[in-house]
Tab-separated table of C-alpha atoms and ligand atoms in Angstrom:
chain	number	residue	atom	x	y	z
A	1	MET	CA	167.334	135.881	34.027
A	2	THR	CA	166.904	139.776	33.350
A	3	ASN	CA	163.299	139.391	31.236
A	4	LEU	CA	161.364	138.995	34.409
A	5	ASP	CA	158.554	141.658	34.458
A	6	LEU	CA	158.822	141.875	38.347
A	7	VAL	CA	160.991	140.949	40.928
A	8	ILE	CA	160.203	141.079	44.855
A	9	ARG	CA	163.411	141.665	46.328
A	10	GLY	CA	165.212	141.351	49.743
A	11	GLY	CA	162.408	139.452	51.563
A	12	THR	CA	162.117	136.185	53.458
A	13	LEU	CA	160.286	133.675	51.505
A	14	ALA	CA	158.072	131.555	53.428
A	15	THR	CA	155.886	128.362	52.610
A	16	ALA	CA	154.854	125.414	53.919
A	17	THR	CA	157.938	123.764	53.542
A	18	ARG	CA	160.817	126.568	53.703
A	19	THR	CA	161.712	129.652	54.487
A	20	GLY	CA	164.720	131.789	53.443
A	21	ARG	CA	166.332	135.132	52.134
A	22	GLU	CA	165.230	134.642	48.357
A	23	ASP	CA	164.257	137.075	45.760
A	24	LEU	CA	160.892	136.242	43.591
A	25	GLY	CA	160.546	136.883	39.932
A	26	ILE	CA	157.353	137.052	38.132
A	27	LYS	CA	156.841	136.515	34.370
A	28	ASP	CA	153.401	136.867	32.861
A	29	GLY	CA	151.415	136.213	35.989
A	30	VAL	CA	153.050	133.098	37.141
A	31	ILE	CA	156.567	132.588	39.257
A	32	ALA	CA	159.225	132.322	36.931
A	33	ALA	CA	162.435	132.554	39.328
A	34	ILE	CA	163.745	131.987	42.816
A	35	GLY	CA	166.927	132.789	43.973
A	36	PRO	CA	169.258	135.439	45.082
A	37	SER	CA	169.972	138.663	43.029
A	38	LEU	CA	167.105	138.685	40.559
A	39	GLU	CA	166.880	141.565	37.984
A	40	GLY	CA	163.530	142.630	36.370
A	41	ARG	CA	161.731	145.463	34.728
A	42	LYS	CA	160.053	146.465	38.094
A	43	VAL	CA	161.329	145.924	41.756
A	44	ILE	CA	159.338	145.458	44.872
A	45	ASP	CA	161.688	146.056	47.929
A	46	ALA	CA	160.398	143.637	50.476
A	47	THR	CA	163.392	144.184	52.977
A	48	GLY	CA	162.110	143.005	56.458
A	49	LEU	CA	159.085	141.463	55.135
A	50	LEU	CA	157.851	137.811	54.842
A	51	VAL	CA	156.803	136.781	51.422
A	52	LEU	CA	153.763	134.278	51.389
A	53	PRO	CA	152.059	132.338	48.739
A	54	GLY	CA	148.284	134.260	48.493
A	55	ALA	CA	146.461	132.663	51.289
A	56	VAL	CA	143.429	130.102	50.381
A	57	ASP	CA	139.979	130.149	52.117
A	58	PRO	CA	138.085	127.080	51.484
A	59	HIS	CA	134.884	128.474	53.362
A	60	VAL	CA	133.036	131.744	52.816
A	61	HIS	CA	129.592	132.624	52.135
A	62	LEU	CA	129.199	135.708	50.052
A	63	ASP	CA	126.102	136.966	49.034
A	64	MET	CA	124.072	133.843	50.467
A	65	PRO	CA	120.808	133.617	51.054
A	66	ALA	CA	119.263	133.021	54.363
A	67	GLY	CA	115.552	133.122	54.620
A	68	ALA	CA	114.263	136.544	53.568
A	69	THR	CA	117.930	138.049	54.277
A	70	ARG	CA	121.074	137.367	52.589
A	71	SER	CA	124.724	137.896	53.989
A	72	SER	CA	125.740	141.583	53.904
A	73	ASP	CA	129.135	141.221	51.936
A	74	ASP	CA	128.634	140.606	48.044
A	75	TRP	CA	131.385	139.025	46.044
A	76	CYS	CA	133.042	142.578	45.443
A	77	SER	CA	133.149	143.606	48.780
A	78	GLY	CA	134.045	140.241	50.185
A	79	THR	CA	136.789	139.847	47.993
A	80	ARG	CA	138.195	143.322	48.340
A	81	ALA	CA	138.326	142.488	52.372
A	82	ALA	CA	139.829	139.147	51.572
A	83	ALA	CA	142.514	140.809	49.436
A	84	CYS	CA	143.500	143.295	51.919
A	85	GLY	CA	143.957	140.319	54.503
A	86	GLY	CA	146.257	138.480	52.012
A	87	THR	CA	143.847	136.043	50.856
A	88	THR	CA	143.871	135.771	47.010
A	89	THR	CA	141.620	132.553	46.637
A	90	VAL	CA	138.022	131.705	48.293
A	91	ILE	CA	136.083	128.878	48.165
A	92	ASP	CA	132.056	129.832	48.096
A	93	PHE	CA	129.327	127.372	47.552
A	94	VAL	CA	126.556	126.700	44.776
A	95	GLU	CA	123.349	126.432	46.522
A	96	PRO	CA	120.732	125.004	44.285
A	97	GLU	CA	116.940	125.624	44.989
A	98	PRO	CA	114.863	122.364	45.266
A	99	GLY	CA	114.633	120.432	42.009
A	100	GLU	CA	117.373	122.749	40.333
A	101	ILE	CA	119.519	121.516	37.565
A	102	LEU	CA	122.841	121.825	39.528
A	103	LEU	CA	124.540	122.922	36.520
A	104	ASP	CA	122.031	125.822	36.048
A	105	ALA	CA	122.622	126.998	39.857
A	106	PHE	CA	126.153	127.127	39.410
A	107	ARG	CA	125.636	129.433	36.155
A	108	LYS	CA	123.850	131.467	38.599
A	109	ARG	CA	126.262	131.638	41.120
A	110	ARG	CA	128.975	132.627	38.765
A	111	GLN	CA	127.037	135.515	37.246
A	112	GLU	CA	126.952	136.862	40.797
A	113	ALA	CA	130.479	136.144	41.368
A	114	ALA	CA	131.455	138.596	38.163
A	115	GLY	CA	132.660	141.170	40.498
A	116	ALA	CA	135.098	139.225	42.248
A	117	ILE	CA	138.540	140.682	43.052
A	118	VAL	CA	140.224	137.513	43.897
A	119	ASP	CA	140.313	134.202	42.324
A	120	TYR	CA	137.506	131.822	43.283
A	121	ALA	CA	136.334	128.026	43.364
A	122	LEU	CA	133.195	126.763	44.087
A	123	HIS	CA	131.658	123.688	46.366
A	124	MET	CA	128.290	121.767	44.962
A	125	THR	CA	125.830	121.488	47.893
A	126	LEU	CA	123.753	118.397	47.836
A	127	THR	CA	120.540	118.508	49.724
A	128	ASN	CA	119.100	115.242	48.155
A	129	ALA	CA	119.969	111.851	47.184
A	130	ARG	CA	117.303	111.164	43.936
A	131	ASP	CA	118.673	109.251	41.443
A	132	GLU	CA	118.489	112.828	39.008
A	133	THR	CA	120.247	114.660	41.420
A	134	LEU	CA	123.297	112.019	41.710
A	135	ALA	CA	123.262	111.334	38.137
A	136	GLN	CA	124.627	115.258	37.435
A	137	ILE	CA	127.606	114.770	39.731
A	138	PRO	CA	129.854	113.834	36.944
A	139	ASP	CA	128.991	116.745	34.987
A	140	VAL	CA	129.743	118.874	37.962
A	141	VAL	CA	133.246	117.384	38.306
A	142	ALA	CA	133.592	118.100	34.889
A	143	ALA	CA	132.826	122.118	35.413
A	144	GLY	CA	135.350	122.298	38.024
A	145	MET	CA	133.743	121.784	41.196
A	146	THR	CA	134.941	118.304	42.977
A	147	SER	CA	133.822	118.896	46.379
A	148	PHE	CA	130.340	118.508	47.368
A	149	LYS	CA	128.901	120.151	50.637
A	150	THR	CA	126.371	118.101	52.999
A	151	TYR	CA	124.469	119.038	56.091
A	152	THR	CA	123.453	116.756	58.882
A	153	THR	CA	121.167	119.696	60.198
A	154	TYR	CA	118.811	122.351	59.048
A	155	GLU	CA	115.587	121.697	57.623
A	156	GLY	CA	115.939	121.413	53.889
A	157	PHE	CA	119.591	120.759	53.603
A	158	ARG	CA	120.089	117.776	55.770
A	159	LEU	CA	120.187	114.337	54.487
A	160	ASP	CA	119.327	111.131	56.192
A	161	ASP	CA	121.410	108.206	56.789
A	162	ALA	CA	120.435	106.346	53.555
A	163	ALA	CA	120.839	109.602	51.670
A	164	PHE	CA	124.160	110.248	52.966
A	165	LEU	CA	125.528	106.576	51.840
A	166	ARG	CA	124.118	107.021	48.451
A	167	VAL	CA	125.854	110.364	47.948
A	168	MET	CA	128.835	109.427	49.507
A	169	ARG	CA	129.094	106.470	46.722
A	170	ALA	CA	128.064	108.759	44.165
A	171	VAL	CA	131.017	111.082	44.937
A	172	ARG	CA	133.287	108.599	45.569
A	173	ASP	CA	132.670	106.970	41.998
A	174	ALA	CA	133.264	110.836	40.388
A	175	SER	CA	136.646	111.008	42.255
A	176	GLY	CA	135.242	113.826	44.330
A	177	LEU	CA	135.161	114.940	48.219
A	178	VAL	CA	132.380	115.040	50.645
A	179	MET	CA	132.301	117.944	52.973
A	180	ALA	CA	130.121	117.969	56.042
A	181	HIS	CA	128.373	120.440	58.164
A	182	CYS	CA	128.271	118.123	61.507
A	183	GLU	CA	125.269	118.572	64.047
A	184	ASN	CA	123.036	116.031	65.191
A	185	ASP	CA	119.870	117.259	64.166
A	186	ALA	CA	117.531	115.641	66.908
A	187	ILE	CA	119.950	116.973	69.672
A	188	VAL	CA	119.719	120.514	68.372
A	189	THR	CA	115.817	120.240	67.898
A	190	ASP	CA	115.490	118.913	71.084
A	191	ALA	CA	117.978	121.476	73.273
A	192	THR	CA	116.087	124.468	71.085
A	193	ALA	CA	112.813	123.336	72.004
A	194	ARG	CA	113.625	123.130	75.824
A	195	LEU	CA	115.256	126.142	75.921
A	196	ALA	CA	112.144	127.656	74.345
A	197	ALA	CA	109.764	126.013	76.466
A	198	LEU	CA	111.672	127.590	79.511
A	199	GLY	CA	111.441	130.997	77.958
A	200	ARG	CA	115.023	131.320	77.099
A	201	MET	CA	114.848	133.642	74.228
A	202	GLY	CA	118.025	135.485	74.107
A	203	PRO	CA	121.439	135.200	72.435
A	204	GLY	CA	122.774	133.699	75.773
A	205	ALA	CA	120.252	130.445	75.145
A	206	HIS	CA	122.245	129.671	71.640
A	207	PRO	CA	125.466	127.869	72.583
A	208	TYR	CA	123.119	125.541	74.859
A	209	SER	CA	120.709	124.862	71.620
A	210	ARG	CA	123.534	123.262	69.933
A	211	PRO	CA	125.595	121.594	72.472
A	212	GLY	CA	128.986	120.038	71.526
A	213	ILE	CA	127.890	116.531	71.618
A	214	ALA	CA	125.808	117.409	68.818
A	215	GLU	CA	128.996	118.055	66.442
A	216	ALA	CA	130.797	115.349	68.127
A	217	THR	CA	128.103	112.468	67.405
A	218	ALA	CA	127.344	114.002	63.988
A	219	ILE	CA	131.208	114.081	63.198
A	220	ARG	CA	131.613	110.125	64.421
A	221	LYS	CA	128.709	109.103	62.326
A	222	ILE	CA	130.094	111.134	59.147
A	223	LEU	CA	133.573	109.340	59.537
A	224	SER	CA	132.006	105.799	59.876
A	225	PHE	CA	129.721	106.395	56.863
A	226	ALA	CA	132.853	107.720	55.003
A	227	GLN	CA	135.113	104.709	56.323
A	228	PHE	CA	132.510	102.425	54.897
A	229	ILE	CA	132.198	103.619	51.447
A	230	GLN	CA	135.731	104.534	51.377
A	231	VAL	CA	135.290	108.342	50.299
A	232	PRO	CA	137.481	111.177	51.119
A	233	VAL	CA	135.972	113.567	53.704
A	234	TYR	CA	136.609	116.759	55.048
A	235	ILE	CA	134.804	118.162	58.122
A	236	VAL	CA	134.188	121.610	58.082
A	237	HIS	CA	134.055	124.393	61.145
A	238	VAL	CA	135.165	121.874	63.690
A	239	SER	CA	134.574	123.668	67.185
A	240	THR	CA	134.981	121.268	69.860
A	241	ALA	CA	137.746	118.932	71.391
A	242	LEU	CA	135.341	116.080	71.370
A	243	GLY	CA	134.916	116.261	67.607
A	244	SER	CA	138.838	116.940	66.607
A	245	GLN	CA	139.577	113.400	68.807
A	246	ALA	CA	136.707	112.093	66.721
A	247	ILE	CA	138.812	112.847	63.563
A	248	ALA	CA	141.859	111.929	65.055
A	249	TRP	CA	140.575	108.389	65.840
A	250	ALA	CA	139.083	108.087	62.395
A	251	GLN	CA	142.580	108.765	61.066
A	252	VAL	CA	144.436	106.178	62.990
A	253	GLN	CA	141.626	103.576	62.016
A	254	GLU	CA	142.310	104.728	58.307
A	255	GLU	CA	145.896	103.909	58.691
A	256	HIS	CA	145.340	100.445	60.509
A	257	THR	CA	142.857	99.472	57.861
A	258	SER	CA	144.986	100.222	54.935
A	259	GLY	CA	147.994	98.608	56.399
A	260	GLY	CA	149.800	101.320	58.304
A	261	ARG	CA	149.272	103.901	55.379
A	262	ARG	CA	146.429	106.522	54.849
A	263	THR	CA	144.810	106.089	51.832
A	264	VAL	CA	141.593	107.701	51.606
A	265	PRO	CA	141.768	111.485	52.985
A	266	VAL	CA	140.193	112.257	56.298
A	267	GLY	CA	140.371	115.472	58.223
A	268	GLY	CA	139.084	119.167	58.232
A	269	GLU	CA	139.033	122.499	59.550
A	270	THR	CA	138.656	124.843	62.169
A	271	CYS	CA	137.938	128.666	62.071
A	272	PRO	CA	139.548	131.841	63.635
A	273	GLN	CA	136.231	132.286	66.032
A	274	TYR	CA	136.593	128.858	67.591
A	275	LEU	CA	140.412	129.884	68.443
A	276	THR	CA	139.942	133.229	69.578
A	277	LEU	CA	136.711	133.902	71.002
A	278	THR	CA	134.473	131.799	73.673
A	279	ALA	CA	130.828	131.108	74.567
A	280	SER	CA	131.104	133.600	77.352
A	281	GLU	CA	130.433	136.402	74.406
A	282	TYR	CA	127.198	135.253	74.370
A	283	ASP	CA	126.649	136.859	77.689
A	284	GLN	CA	127.089	140.259	76.839
A	285	PRO	CA	124.630	142.850	78.175
A	286	GLY	CA	121.746	143.284	76.236
A	287	PHE	CA	121.470	141.688	72.525
A	288	ALA	CA	124.907	142.278	71.728
A	289	GLY	CA	125.876	138.423	72.074
A	290	ALA	CA	123.385	138.179	68.956
A	291	LYS	CA	126.925	139.340	67.054
A	292	TYR	CA	128.493	135.993	68.062
A	293	VAL	CA	125.527	133.669	66.819
A	294	CYS	CA	126.982	130.997	64.364
A	295	ALA	CA	126.443	127.304	64.145
A	296	PRO	CA	128.339	125.599	65.580
A	297	PRO	CA	128.393	127.849	68.068
A	298	LEU	CA	131.472	129.510	70.175
A	299	ARG	CA	132.849	127.168	72.695
A	300	THR	CA	135.041	126.696	75.806
A	301	PRO	CA	138.531	127.790	76.618
A	302	HIS	CA	139.407	123.938	76.779
A	303	ASP	CA	137.689	123.353	73.248
A	304	GLN	CA	139.907	126.160	71.908
A	305	GLN	CA	143.019	124.956	73.296
A	306	MET	CA	142.443	121.594	71.812
A	307	LEU	CA	141.842	123.105	68.379
A	308	TRP	CA	144.955	124.513	68.598
A	309	ASN	CA	146.886	121.486	69.210
A	310	ALA	CA	144.781	119.687	66.725
A	311	LEU	CA	146.142	122.408	64.291
A	312	ALA	CA	149.848	121.714	65.466
A	313	THR	CA	149.390	117.922	65.477
A	314	GLY	CA	147.749	117.744	61.888
A	315	THR	CA	144.634	116.403	62.863
A	316	LEU	CA	142.812	119.490	61.356
A	317	GLN	CA	144.915	120.653	58.238
A	318	THR	CA	143.150	124.031	57.559
A	319	VAL	CA	141.809	127.203	58.807
A	320	GLY	CA	138.791	128.533	56.989
A	321	THR	CA	136.639	131.530	57.987
A	322	ASP	CA	133.162	130.440	57.232
A	323	HIS	CA	132.574	134.164	56.541
A	324	CYS	CA	128.980	134.871	56.620
A	325	PRO	CA	128.508	138.154	58.048
A	326	PHE	CA	125.231	139.593	58.783
A	327	ASN	CA	124.604	143.446	59.992
A	328	PHE	CA	124.216	143.722	63.869
A	329	SER	CA	121.619	146.773	62.810
A	330	GLY	CA	118.753	145.260	60.200
A	331	GLN	CA	119.823	141.620	60.213
A	332	LYS	CA	121.032	140.032	63.448
A	333	ASP	CA	117.977	141.812	65.368
A	334	LEU	CA	115.805	139.858	63.302
A	335	GLY	CA	116.064	137.568	66.215
A	336	ARG	CA	115.804	140.494	69.083
A	337	ASP	CA	112.952	138.271	70.978
A	338	ASP	CA	113.629	135.052	69.478
A	339	PHE	CA	117.439	133.731	69.465
A	340	ARG	CA	116.348	130.871	66.820
A	341	LYS	CA	115.517	133.702	64.521
A	342	ILE	CA	118.981	135.753	64.636
A	343	PRO	CA	120.941	134.618	61.226
A	344	GLY	CA	123.784	132.398	61.769
A	345	GLY	CA	127.165	133.569	60.609
A	346	LEU	CA	130.358	135.470	61.719
A	347	PRO	CA	132.532	138.159	59.367
A	348	GLY	CA	135.932	136.962	59.162
A	349	ILE	CA	137.522	136.898	55.709
A	350	GLU	CA	139.818	139.843	56.229
A	351	ALA	CA	141.522	138.913	59.587
A	352	ARG	CA	142.317	134.843	59.238
A	353	LEU	CA	145.881	135.268	58.261
A	354	ALA	CA	146.864	138.052	60.707
A	355	LEU	CA	144.753	136.673	63.722
A	356	LEU	CA	146.773	133.001	63.021
A	357	HIS	CA	149.743	135.018	63.166
A	358	THR	CA	149.548	136.711	66.319
A	359	PHE	CA	147.777	133.943	68.424
A	360	GLY	CA	149.356	131.077	66.511
A	361	VAL	CA	152.814	131.933	65.507
A	362	LEU	CA	153.838	134.444	68.171
A	363	ARG	CA	151.956	132.331	70.984
A	364	GLN	CA	154.112	129.543	69.860
A	365	ARG	CA	151.066	127.202	69.162
A	366	ILE	CA	151.826	126.497	65.535
A	367	THR	CA	155.399	126.943	63.977
A	368	LEU	CA	155.641	129.783	60.896
A	369	LYS	CA	155.635	127.025	58.082
A	370	GLN	CA	152.440	125.713	59.969
A	371	TRP	CA	151.202	128.789	59.562
A	372	VAL	CA	151.551	128.810	56.075
A	373	ALA	CA	150.723	125.345	55.555
A	374	LEU	CA	147.296	126.094	57.585
A	375	CYS	CA	146.183	129.275	55.461
A	376	CYS	CA	147.583	128.802	52.061
A	377	GLU	CA	149.026	125.228	51.217
A	378	ASN	CA	146.706	122.938	52.619
A	379	PRO	CA	143.525	124.317	51.433
A	380	ALA	CA	144.917	124.476	48.085
A	381	ARG	CA	145.787	120.700	48.544
A	382	TRP	CA	142.382	119.646	49.818
A	383	PHE	CA	140.467	121.037	47.132
A	384	GLY	CA	142.746	120.411	44.243
A	385	LEU	CA	144.033	123.588	43.499
A	386	TYR	CA	147.782	122.777	44.517
A	387	PRO	CA	150.583	123.674	43.057
A	388	ARG	CA	148.812	126.643	40.686
A	389	LYS	CA	147.592	127.797	44.521
A	390	GLY	CA	149.008	127.881	47.981
A	391	THR	CA	152.555	127.609	47.367
A	392	LEU	CA	155.564	129.871	45.837
A	393	GLU	CA	157.045	127.350	43.348
A	394	ILE	CA	158.227	128.010	39.626
A	395	GLY	CA	155.204	127.567	37.575
A	396	SER	CA	152.667	128.615	40.292
A	397	ASP	CA	150.202	131.660	39.765
A	398	ALA	CA	151.742	134.656	41.326
A	399	ASP	CA	149.573	135.260	44.174
A	400	VAL	CA	151.826	136.864	46.539
A	401	VAL	CA	151.507	138.525	49.934
A	402	LEU	CA	153.770	140.927	51.581
A	403	PHE	CA	153.548	140.534	55.614
A	404	ASP	CA	154.967	142.888	57.997
A	405	PRO	CA	155.702	140.855	60.911
A	406	SER	CA	155.924	143.602	63.341
A	407	ARG	CA	153.487	145.861	62.323
A	408	GLN	CA	151.229	146.667	65.173
A	409	VAL	CA	147.179	146.931	64.205
A	410	THR	CA	144.347	146.788	66.503
A	411	LEU	CA	141.295	145.499	64.606
A	412	SER	CA	138.199	147.995	64.320
A	413	THR	CA	134.957	147.715	62.305
A	414	GLU	CA	135.968	151.209	60.553
A	415	SER	CA	139.320	149.848	59.507
A	416	LEU	CA	138.248	146.384	57.834
A	417	HIS	CA	136.985	146.361	54.446
A	418	GLU	CA	134.091	143.844	55.321
A	419	SER	CA	130.858	145.316	54.602
A	420	VAL	CA	129.189	144.728	58.058
A	421	ASP	CA	128.475	146.951	60.750
A	422	TYR	CA	130.627	145.253	63.224
A	423	THR	CA	133.576	142.696	63.947
A	424	PRO	CA	133.629	140.326	66.436
A	425	TYR	CA	137.392	140.894	66.924
A	426	GLU	CA	136.914	144.731	67.675
A	427	GLY	CA	139.862	145.999	69.767
A	428	PHE	CA	141.931	142.854	69.020
A	429	ALA	CA	145.775	144.043	69.120
A	430	LEU	CA	147.608	142.206	66.486
A	431	THR	CA	151.353	142.037	65.410
A	432	GLY	CA	152.120	141.320	61.854
A	433	TYR	CA	149.594	142.540	59.168
A	434	PRO	CA	149.788	142.125	55.267
A	435	VAL	CA	151.242	145.305	53.519
A	436	MET	CA	150.458	144.066	49.679
A	437	THR	CA	148.734	141.552	47.925
A	438	LEU	CA	149.426	140.482	44.321
A	439	ILE	CA	146.949	138.302	42.187
A	440	ARG	CA	148.759	136.773	39.385
A	441	GLY	CA	151.458	139.197	39.411
A	442	LYS	CA	149.126	142.153	39.675
A	443	ILE	CA	149.292	144.287	42.712
A	444	VAL	CA	145.803	144.448	44.315
A	445	MET	CA	146.005	145.687	47.509
A	446	GLN	CA	148.779	148.160	48.877
A	447	GLU	CA	148.895	149.543	52.412
A	448	GLY	CA	145.231	148.618	52.869
A	449	ASN	CA	143.956	150.678	49.693
A	450	VAL	CA	142.509	148.288	46.904
A	451	VAL	CA	144.142	149.023	43.652
A	452	SER	CA	142.147	146.764	41.520
A	453	ASP	CA	138.688	146.867	39.663
A	454	PRO	CA	136.152	144.509	40.455
A	455	GLY	CA	136.096	141.396	38.142
A	456	LEU	CA	140.023	140.634	38.156
A	457	GLY	CA	139.185	137.145	39.853
A	458	HIS	CA	138.995	134.161	37.682
A	459	TYR	CA	137.055	130.959	38.244
A	460	LEU	CA	139.323	128.261	39.339
A	461	PHE	CA	138.685	124.531	38.150
A	462	CYS	CA	139.544	122.236	40.723
A	463	ASP	CA	141.418	118.991	40.255
A	464	THR	CA	140.990	115.574	42.013
A	465	PRO	CA	140.998	116.855	45.553
A	466	GLY	CA	142.141	115.286	49.122
A	467	LEU	CA	144.644	115.695	51.381
A	468	ILE	CA	146.472	112.748	53.213
B	501	DUC	N1	126.755	128.262	59.809
B	501	DUC	C1	127.005	129.570	60.268
B	501	DUC	O1	126.762	129.878	61.240
B	501	DUC	N2	126.743	130.276	59.282
B	501	DUC	C2	126.878	129.947	58.043
B	501	DUC	C3	126.091	128.606	57.223
B	501	DUC	C4	126.666	127.461	58.794
B	501	DUC	O2	126.823	126.565	58.785
B	502	ZN	ZN1	129.550	127.394	56.152
């Protein structure tokens, strides 16, 4: 085939299902040929490099309102950072105001996203189960959002048990998927009040205010409800061994009740911070522990080990970042005298792929194919974007990452492109880093330089969600 626009030649193609020396041919922004000795009008030499599908981050919060402030990356800066890290699709959230028509909130969010450099999709947040809200769900699905975010905690967001059942039934009837933030609100409220009563107001108190059992209890409830309703369910940011065990148990249950075959998807994600950092960070001197305040909090080395196991065995199928950056100076320090006022969230949109390579693949906790599955293919499958995204197949969008597996990089705030004044991964020494990112056949990042204008990113319609 000689009429290709671009050939990526001499690299090792790596997807979730195969690896091998093959050239990749691109025409009109999609993958048009895979094989040896391809010819095209332009050639990129990928000798010595891995050629990966563009990574899909299923969980980011760009320009997210948080009380009186907003997460510090807007859609332009956040997606620039994503592209530098090899992520070509992000999935963010629509968070309607109380009483707001869901599609009005969607339209506003799309305006905010106008500067996106990578492609994006959206999850819809549901914070009530009123008839007039649930009646809008089919319109939301028709507009391309098939996943619905729910919360078991946070005033103004959390649903009670009856509301969860109603939401789950309505989402199921629209062939959608329920995502759940799982932390039992009563336990969090009780633990937080007791710490405050003891005068423990520094960041060191944060992990005790949201104990692991709060997560596990909430996950068990949500999975039981989902099993009762028979709706696909995806648990976000799983942080504990107990939580992942609850998911494994529900997966076995689902197989038993469906005659040995899982028919309703049950699973979820963890995040780089839970795989590479632990709660000891909260004990850093002074107020520095605030840099690590997120919900759920960082956990123990044992939890970390069990999360790696859950990824390797398939209990958890994705790694999303929950990227939600707040500057240490001017934002995190809103809680200098009271950890409850520290805006919760960590940056991470840029380093996910490389962190998972060094701490996962090179430490032999996951295989190369699992790495691609966790960061690229499985998020695309869960949220109805596969095979357009997450793989390198004929007809897939030509979202491609050239990854140098032996490049040595030390992470630092200065070298990352995220718009935030610190990184929780400062000084982390990585082996392997993206050197080029293409979106729909167009180079957007080369050697750490973004060479694309804001606005290149397209809004993506999600198809029927769920991964068995
Ligand atoms: N937790 C965080 O730490 N940040 C964003 C949202 C969330 O649930
Ligand atoms: Zn989140």
